[in-house]
mmCIF file of C-alpha atoms in Angstrom:
data_model
loop_
_atom_site.group_PDB
_atom_site.id
_atom_site.type_symbol
_atom_site.label_atom_id
_atom_site.label_comp_id
_atom_site.label_asym_id
_atom_site.label_seq_id
_atom_site.Cartn_x
_atom_site.Cartn_y
_atom_site.Cartn_z
ATOM 1 C CA GLU E 1 165.440 -21.313 208.816
ATOM 2 C CA VAL E 2 165.101 -23.930 205.723
ATOM 3 C CA GLN E 3 168.149 -23.387 203.737
ATOM 4 C CA LEU E 4 170.549 -25.614 201.397
ATOM 5 C CA VAL E 5 174.378 -24.201 200.713
ATOM 6 C CA GLU E 6 176.134 -25.425 197.814
ATOM 7 C CA SER E 7 180.100 -25.673 197.981
ATOM 8 C CA GLY E 8 182.946 -27.302 195.963
ATOM 9 C CA GLY E 9 182.668 -25.529 192.421
ATOM 10 C CA GLY E 10 185.617 -24.173 190.820
ATOM 11 C CA LEU E 11 187.509 -24.690 187.718
ATOM 12 C CA VAL E 12 188.659 -28.101 186.278
ATOM 13 C CA ILE E 13 190.387 -29.428 182.933
ATOM 14 C CA PRO E 14 188.283 -31.874 181.323
ATOM 15 C CA GLY E 15 188.848 -35.255 182.192
ATOM 16 C CA GLY E 16 189.204 -34.261 185.712
ATOM 17 C CA SER E 17 187.080 -34.666 189.026
ATOM 18 C CA LEU E 18 185.284 -32.539 191.504
ATOM 19 C CA ARG E 19 182.931 -33.038 194.580
ATOM 20 C CA LEU E 20 180.411 -30.771 195.423
ATOM 21 C CA SER E 21 178.585 -30.438 198.784
ATOM 22 C CA CYS E 22 175.356 -29.416 199.873
ATOM 23 C CA ALA E 23 174.929 -28.706 203.427
ATOM 24 C CA ALA E 24 171.258 -28.713 204.615
ATOM 25 C CA SER E 25 169.414 -27.230 207.483
ATOM 26 C CA GLY E 26 165.937 -26.265 208.890
ATOM 27 C CA PHE E 27 164.420 -29.611 207.864
ATOM 28 C CA THR E 28 164.798 -33.368 208.760
ATOM 29 C CA PHE E 29 167.074 -33.976 205.908
ATOM 30 C CA ASN E 30 167.422 -37.766 206.376
ATOM 31 C CA ASN E 31 163.799 -38.086 205.453
ATOM 32 C CA ALA E 32 164.262 -36.014 202.093
ATOM 33 C CA TRP E 33 164.733 -37.195 198.689
ATOM 34 C CA MET E 34 167.425 -34.976 197.524
ATOM 35 C CA SER E 35 168.719 -34.084 193.483
ATOM 36 C CA TRP E 36 171.073 -32.028 191.751
ATOM 37 C CA VAL E 37 169.827 -29.523 188.859
ATOM 38 C CA ARG E 38 172.300 -27.766 186.703
ATOM 39 C CA GLN E 39 172.251 -24.765 184.291
ATOM 40 C CA ALA E 40 174.700 -24.145 181.568
ATOM 41 C CA PRO E 41 175.500 -20.417 180.853
ATOM 42 C CA GLY E 42 172.713 -18.820 179.054
ATOM 43 C CA LYS E 43 170.620 -22.195 178.862
ATOM 44 C CA GLY E 44 167.682 -23.895 180.899
ATOM 45 C CA LEU E 45 167.498 -26.355 183.976
ATOM 46 C CA GLU E 46 168.669 -29.701 183.320
ATOM 47 C CA TRP E 47 167.828 -32.362 185.793
ATOM 48 C CA VAL E 48 171.410 -34.545 186.828
ATOM 49 C CA GLY E 49 169.916 -36.938 189.651
ATOM 50 C CA ARG E 50 168.427 -37.666 192.608
ATOM 51 C CA ILE E 51 168.864 -40.060 195.590
ATOM 52 C CA LYS E 52 166.256 -41.434 197.933
ATOM 53 C CA SER E 53 166.281 -41.364 201.793
ATOM 54 C CA LYS E 54 168.004 -44.256 203.469
ATOM 55 C CA THR E 55 164.590 -45.661 204.683
ATOM 56 C CA ASP E 56 163.624 -45.790 200.851
ATOM 57 C CA GLY E 57 166.848 -47.148 199.940
ATOM 58 C CA GLU E 58 169.104 -44.514 199.450
ATOM 59 C CA THR E 59 168.950 -45.399 195.575
ATOM 60 C CA GLY E 60 169.925 -43.029 193.018
ATOM 61 C CA ASP E 61 168.518 -42.035 189.657
ATOM 62 C CA TYR E 62 170.507 -40.266 187.047
ATOM 63 C CA ALA E 63 170.191 -38.274 183.541
ATOM 64 C CA ALA E 64 171.604 -40.061 180.893
ATOM 65 C CA PRO E 65 174.105 -37.711 180.136
ATOM 66 C CA VAL E 66 175.655 -37.892 183.484
ATOM 67 C CA LYS E 67 175.327 -41.428 183.897
ATOM 68 C CA GLY E 68 178.460 -43.809 184.975
ATOM 69 C CA ARG E 69 180.421 -40.615 185.697
ATOM 70 C CA PHE E 70 178.616 -38.608 188.338
ATOM 71 C CA THR E 71 177.496 -40.360 191.832
ATOM 72 C CA ILE E 72 175.145 -38.643 194.252
ATOM 73 C CA SER E 73 175.724 -39.709 197.986
ATOM 74 C CA ARG E 74 174.649 -38.581 201.396
ATOM 75 C CA GLU E 75 175.800 -38.264 204.704
ATOM 76 C CA ASP E 76 172.878 -37.745 206.916
ATOM 77 C CA SER E 77 174.824 -37.329 210.190
ATOM 78 C CA LYS E 78 176.186 -34.415 208.743
ATOM 79 C CA ASN E 79 173.122 -33.113 206.780
ATOM 80 C CA THR E 80 174.908 -33.124 203.761
ATOM 81 C CA LEU E 81 174.295 -34.363 200.139
ATOM 82 C CA TYR E 82 177.367 -34.754 197.352
ATOM 83 C CA LEU E 83 177.965 -34.998 194.082
ATOM 84 C CA GLN E 84 180.954 -37.064 192.775
ATOM 85 C CA MET E 85 181.771 -35.793 189.142
ATOM 86 C CA ASN E 86 184.323 -38.018 187.406
ATOM 87 C CA SER E 87 185.509 -37.734 183.735
ATOM 88 C CA LEU E 88 184.115 -34.184 183.498
ATOM 89 C CA LYS E 89 183.457 -32.683 180.045
ATOM 90 C CA THR E 90 183.457 -29.227 178.651
ATOM 91 C CA GLU E 91 179.460 -29.407 178.481
ATOM 92 C CA ASP E 92 179.149 -29.917 182.171
ATOM 93 C CA THR E 93 179.841 -26.481 182.993
ATOM 94 C CA GLY E 94 177.310 -24.396 184.701
ATOM 95 C CA VAL E 95 175.913 -23.704 187.881
ATOM 96 C CA TYR E 96 174.824 -26.705 190.072
ATOM 97 C CA TYR E 97 171.806 -26.554 192.360
ATOM 98 C CA CYS E 98 171.006 -28.797 195.244
ATOM 99 C CA THR E 99 167.138 -29.067 195.440
ATOM 100 C CA ARG E 100 164.802 -30.743 198.092
ATOM 101 C CA GLY E 101 162.050 -33.334 196.595
ATOM 102 C CA SER E 102 159.279 -32.708 198.620
ATOM 103 C CA GLY E 103 156.712 -35.483 199.799
ATOM 104 C CA THR E 104 153.995 -32.814 200.257
ATOM 105 C CA TYR E 105 154.300 -31.514 197.072
ATOM 106 C CA TYR E 106 154.528 -34.871 195.222
ATOM 107 C CA GLY E 107 158.343 -34.700 194.489
ATOM 108 C CA ALA E 108 158.543 -31.127 193.487
ATOM 109 C CA SER E 109 161.543 -29.403 194.312
ATOM 110 C CA ASP E 110 160.436 -26.846 197.110
ATOM 111 C CA ILE E 111 163.675 -25.738 198.383
ATOM 112 C CA TRP E 112 166.692 -25.015 196.275
ATOM 113 C CA GLY E 113 170.154 -23.799 197.123
ATOM 114 C CA GLN E 114 171.929 -20.819 195.619
ATOM 115 C CA GLY E 115 174.130 -22.799 193.453
ATOM 116 C CA THR E 116 177.729 -23.396 192.825
ATOM 117 C CA LYS E 117 179.466 -22.701 189.532
ATOM 118 C CA VAL E 118 181.651 -25.282 187.709
ATOM 119 C CA THR E 119 183.794 -24.622 184.785
ATOM 120 C CA VAL E 120 185.328 -27.484 182.891
ATOM 121 C CA SER E 121 187.909 -25.901 180.576
ATOM 122 C CA SER E 122 191.503 -26.419 179.537
ATOM 123 C CA SER S 1 163.883 -39.850 175.659
ATOM 124 C CA TYR S 2 160.668 -37.733 176.928
ATOM 125 C CA GLU S 3 160.814 -34.073 175.679
ATOM 126 C CA LEU S 4 158.900 -31.026 176.803
ATOM 127 C CA THR S 5 158.273 -28.068 174.309
ATOM 128 C CA GLN S 6 157.529 -24.545 175.512
ATOM 129 C CA PRO S 7 157.260 -21.348 173.797
ATOM 130 C CA LEU S 8 160.505 -19.011 173.589
ATOM 131 C CA SER S 9 158.978 -15.868 174.854
ATOM 132 C CA VAL S 10 155.576 -14.729 175.762
ATOM 133 C CA SER S 11 154.837 -10.952 176.464
ATOM 134 C CA VAL S 12 151.956 -9.912 178.576
ATOM 135 C CA ALA S 13 150.788 -6.197 179.229
ATOM 136 C CA LEU S 14 150.513 -5.102 182.853
ATOM 137 C CA GLY S 15 147.440 -6.100 184.805
ATOM 138 C CA GLN S 16 146.761 -8.778 181.791
ATOM 139 C CA THR S 17 146.925 -12.629 181.680
ATOM 140 C CA ALA S 18 149.625 -14.645 180.113
ATOM 141 C CA SER S 19 149.328 -18.370 179.140
ATOM 142 C CA ILE S 20 152.769 -20.437 179.110
ATOM 143 C CA SER S 21 152.124 -24.054 177.378
ATOM 144 C CA CYS S 22 154.324 -26.984 177.936
ATOM 145 C CA GLY S 23 153.910 -29.541 175.204
ATOM 146 C CA GLY S 24 154.796 -33.359 175.866
ATOM 147 C CA ASN S 25 153.207 -36.550 174.420
ATOM 148 C CA ASN S 26 150.070 -37.436 176.683
ATOM 149 C CA ILE S 27 151.473 -34.961 179.287
ATOM 150 C CA GLU S 28 147.825 -35.330 180.747
ATOM 151 C CA ARG S 29 149.195 -38.669 182.646
ATOM 152 C CA LYS S 30 152.006 -37.011 184.394
ATOM 153 C CA ASN S 31 152.181 -34.455 187.211
ATOM 154 C CA VAL S 32 153.290 -31.343 186.072
ATOM 155 C CA HIS S 33 155.197 -29.012 188.194
ATOM 156 C CA TRP S 34 156.383 -25.186 187.014
ATOM 157 C CA TYR S 35 159.277 -23.237 188.474
ATOM 158 C CA GLN S 36 159.889 -19.577 188.037
ATOM 159 C CA GLN S 37 163.491 -18.276 187.848
ATOM 160 C CA LYS S 38 164.395 -14.497 187.747
ATOM 161 C CA PRO S 39 167.888 -13.781 186.798
ATOM 162 C CA GLY S 40 170.798 -14.444 188.920
ATOM 163 C CA GLN S 41 168.258 -16.580 191.317
ATOM 164 C CA ALA S 42 167.528 -20.135 191.784
ATOM 165 C CA PRO S 43 164.429 -21.470 190.664
ATOM 166 C CA VAL S 44 161.000 -21.154 192.963
ATOM 167 C CA LEU S 45 158.237 -23.901 192.665
ATOM 168 C CA VAL S 46 154.966 -21.632 191.493
ATOM 169 C CA LEU S 47 152.911 -24.794 190.599
ATOM 170 C CA TYR S 48 152.899 -28.671 191.573
ATOM 171 C CA THR S 49 151.046 -31.636 190.202
ATOM 172 C CA ASP S 50 149.291 -29.580 187.298
ATOM 173 C CA TYR S 51 147.395 -26.646 189.105
ATOM 174 C CA LEU S 52 148.173 -26.760 193.144
ATOM 175 C CA ARG S 53 150.317 -23.796 194.709
ATOM 176 C CA PRO S 54 152.650 -24.149 197.421
ATOM 177 C CA SER S 55 152.417 -21.941 200.275
ATOM 178 C CA GLY S 56 153.022 -18.231 199.539
ATOM 179 C CA ILE S 57 152.528 -18.409 195.533
ATOM 180 C CA PRO S 58 149.742 -16.091 195.182
ATOM 181 C CA GLU S 59 146.257 -17.240 193.404
ATOM 182 C CA ARG S 60 147.054 -15.143 190.345
ATOM 183 C CA PHE S 61 149.143 -18.392 189.299
ATOM 184 C CA SER S 62 146.949 -21.065 188.097
ATOM 185 C CA GLY S 63 147.495 -24.213 186.005
ATOM 186 C CA SER S 64 145.848 -27.292 183.830
ATOM 187 C CA ASN S 65 146.543 -30.407 181.925
ATOM 188 C CA SER S 66 144.665 -31.701 179.209
ATOM 189 C CA GLY S 67 145.688 -34.250 176.407
ATOM 190 C CA ASN S 68 149.551 -33.054 175.264
ATOM 191 C CA THR S 69 149.346 -29.827 176.796
ATOM 192 C CA ALA S 70 149.980 -28.445 180.323
ATOM 193 C CA THR S 71 149.423 -24.548 180.671
ATOM 194 C CA LEU S 72 150.637 -22.054 183.406
ATOM 195 C CA THR S 73 148.329 -18.911 183.638
ATOM 196 C CA ILE S 74 149.438 -15.718 185.285
ATOM 197 C CA SER S 75 146.320 -13.540 185.800
ATOM 198 C CA ARG S 76 146.929 -9.694 186.772
ATOM 199 C CA ALA S 77 150.337 -9.808 185.547
ATOM 200 C CA GLN S 78 152.615 -7.922 187.552
ATOM 201 C CA ALA S 79 156.392 -6.488 187.100
ATOM 202 C CA GLY S 80 157.582 -8.745 189.632
ATOM 203 C CA ASP S 81 156.423 -11.991 187.069
ATOM 204 C CA GLU S 82 158.635 -11.237 184.636
ATOM 205 C CA ALA S 83 161.152 -14.221 184.660
ATOM 206 C CA ASP S 84 161.639 -17.682 183.241
ATOM 207 C CA TYR S 85 159.071 -20.079 183.457
ATOM 208 C CA TYR S 86 159.801 -24.154 183.356
ATOM 209 C CA CYS S 87 157.498 -27.077 183.467
ATOM 210 C CA GLN S 88 159.059 -30.339 184.512
ATOM 211 C CA VAL S 89 157.795 -34.070 184.575
ATOM 212 C CA TRP S 90 159.106 -37.225 185.801
ATOM 213 C CA ASP S 91 159.273 -39.959 183.130
ATOM 214 C CA SER S 92 161.211 -43.311 182.876
ATOM 215 C CA SER S 93 163.310 -42.854 186.195
ATOM 216 C CA ALA S 94 164.260 -39.315 185.264
ATOM 217 C CA TYR S 95 163.199 -35.569 185.601
ATOM 218 C CA VAL S 96 162.655 -33.742 182.448
ATOM 219 C CA PHE S 97 162.544 -29.979 182.165
ATOM 220 C CA GLY S 98 160.765 -27.932 179.776
ATOM 221 C CA THR S 99 163.047 -26.014 177.274
ATOM 222 C CA GLY S 100 161.561 -23.116 179.254
ATOM 223 C CA THR S 101 159.831 -19.541 178.454
ATOM 224 C CA LYS S 102 160.853 -16.094 178.993
ATOM 225 C CA VAL S 103 157.732 -13.926 180.257
ATOM 226 C CA THR S 104 158.073 -10.056 179.459
ATOM 227 C CA VAL S 105 155.625 -7.867 181.403
ATOM 228 C CA LEU S 106 155.189 -4.930 178.950
#
């Protein structure tokens, strides 16, 4: 079964750090370009960033609000994607989804995890 | 930064057709993807590259893209189509999502 399972969410104080993980199964993870998307409570979807496959350079692109604070990485041997979040702000609160960018579907996110909730509050 | 504007809400009678617009500067030059999100669930891809359907998505979902507006059309609307819908494009090394449209089936 094709699946993405996020973990690592929780409550953190402003200025703190948190690392999210996303475990992939059912597809060839090391070939996939992976993204993180978040959703603040009652709000719309917001793209956070993506990482290319190792063969494509394993480089990352980030949304302006998180650039310099968040880092996406991957560990292909463990089929796992990470999101390291530093200098967290209250506006980073939301559900964080891990997604696969499909080569077949021109980069559209065809697989989504169930999401992990992050709350930044004092 | 690039912006995508969608209507806040669209209502459609059961069995009728709903159209959801996604406005952006020269959006016709971009590949537009569409997602459906039901309450408490993760989004689901319903259209990619303007009008193409991923496997498993009914033919009732169709799309177009011209000028400054991309459109998702839902034909023969069903109660199960009630959800939030988001468009998405790639611009200047970042993905951008539309503001989202809540579709209500009456």
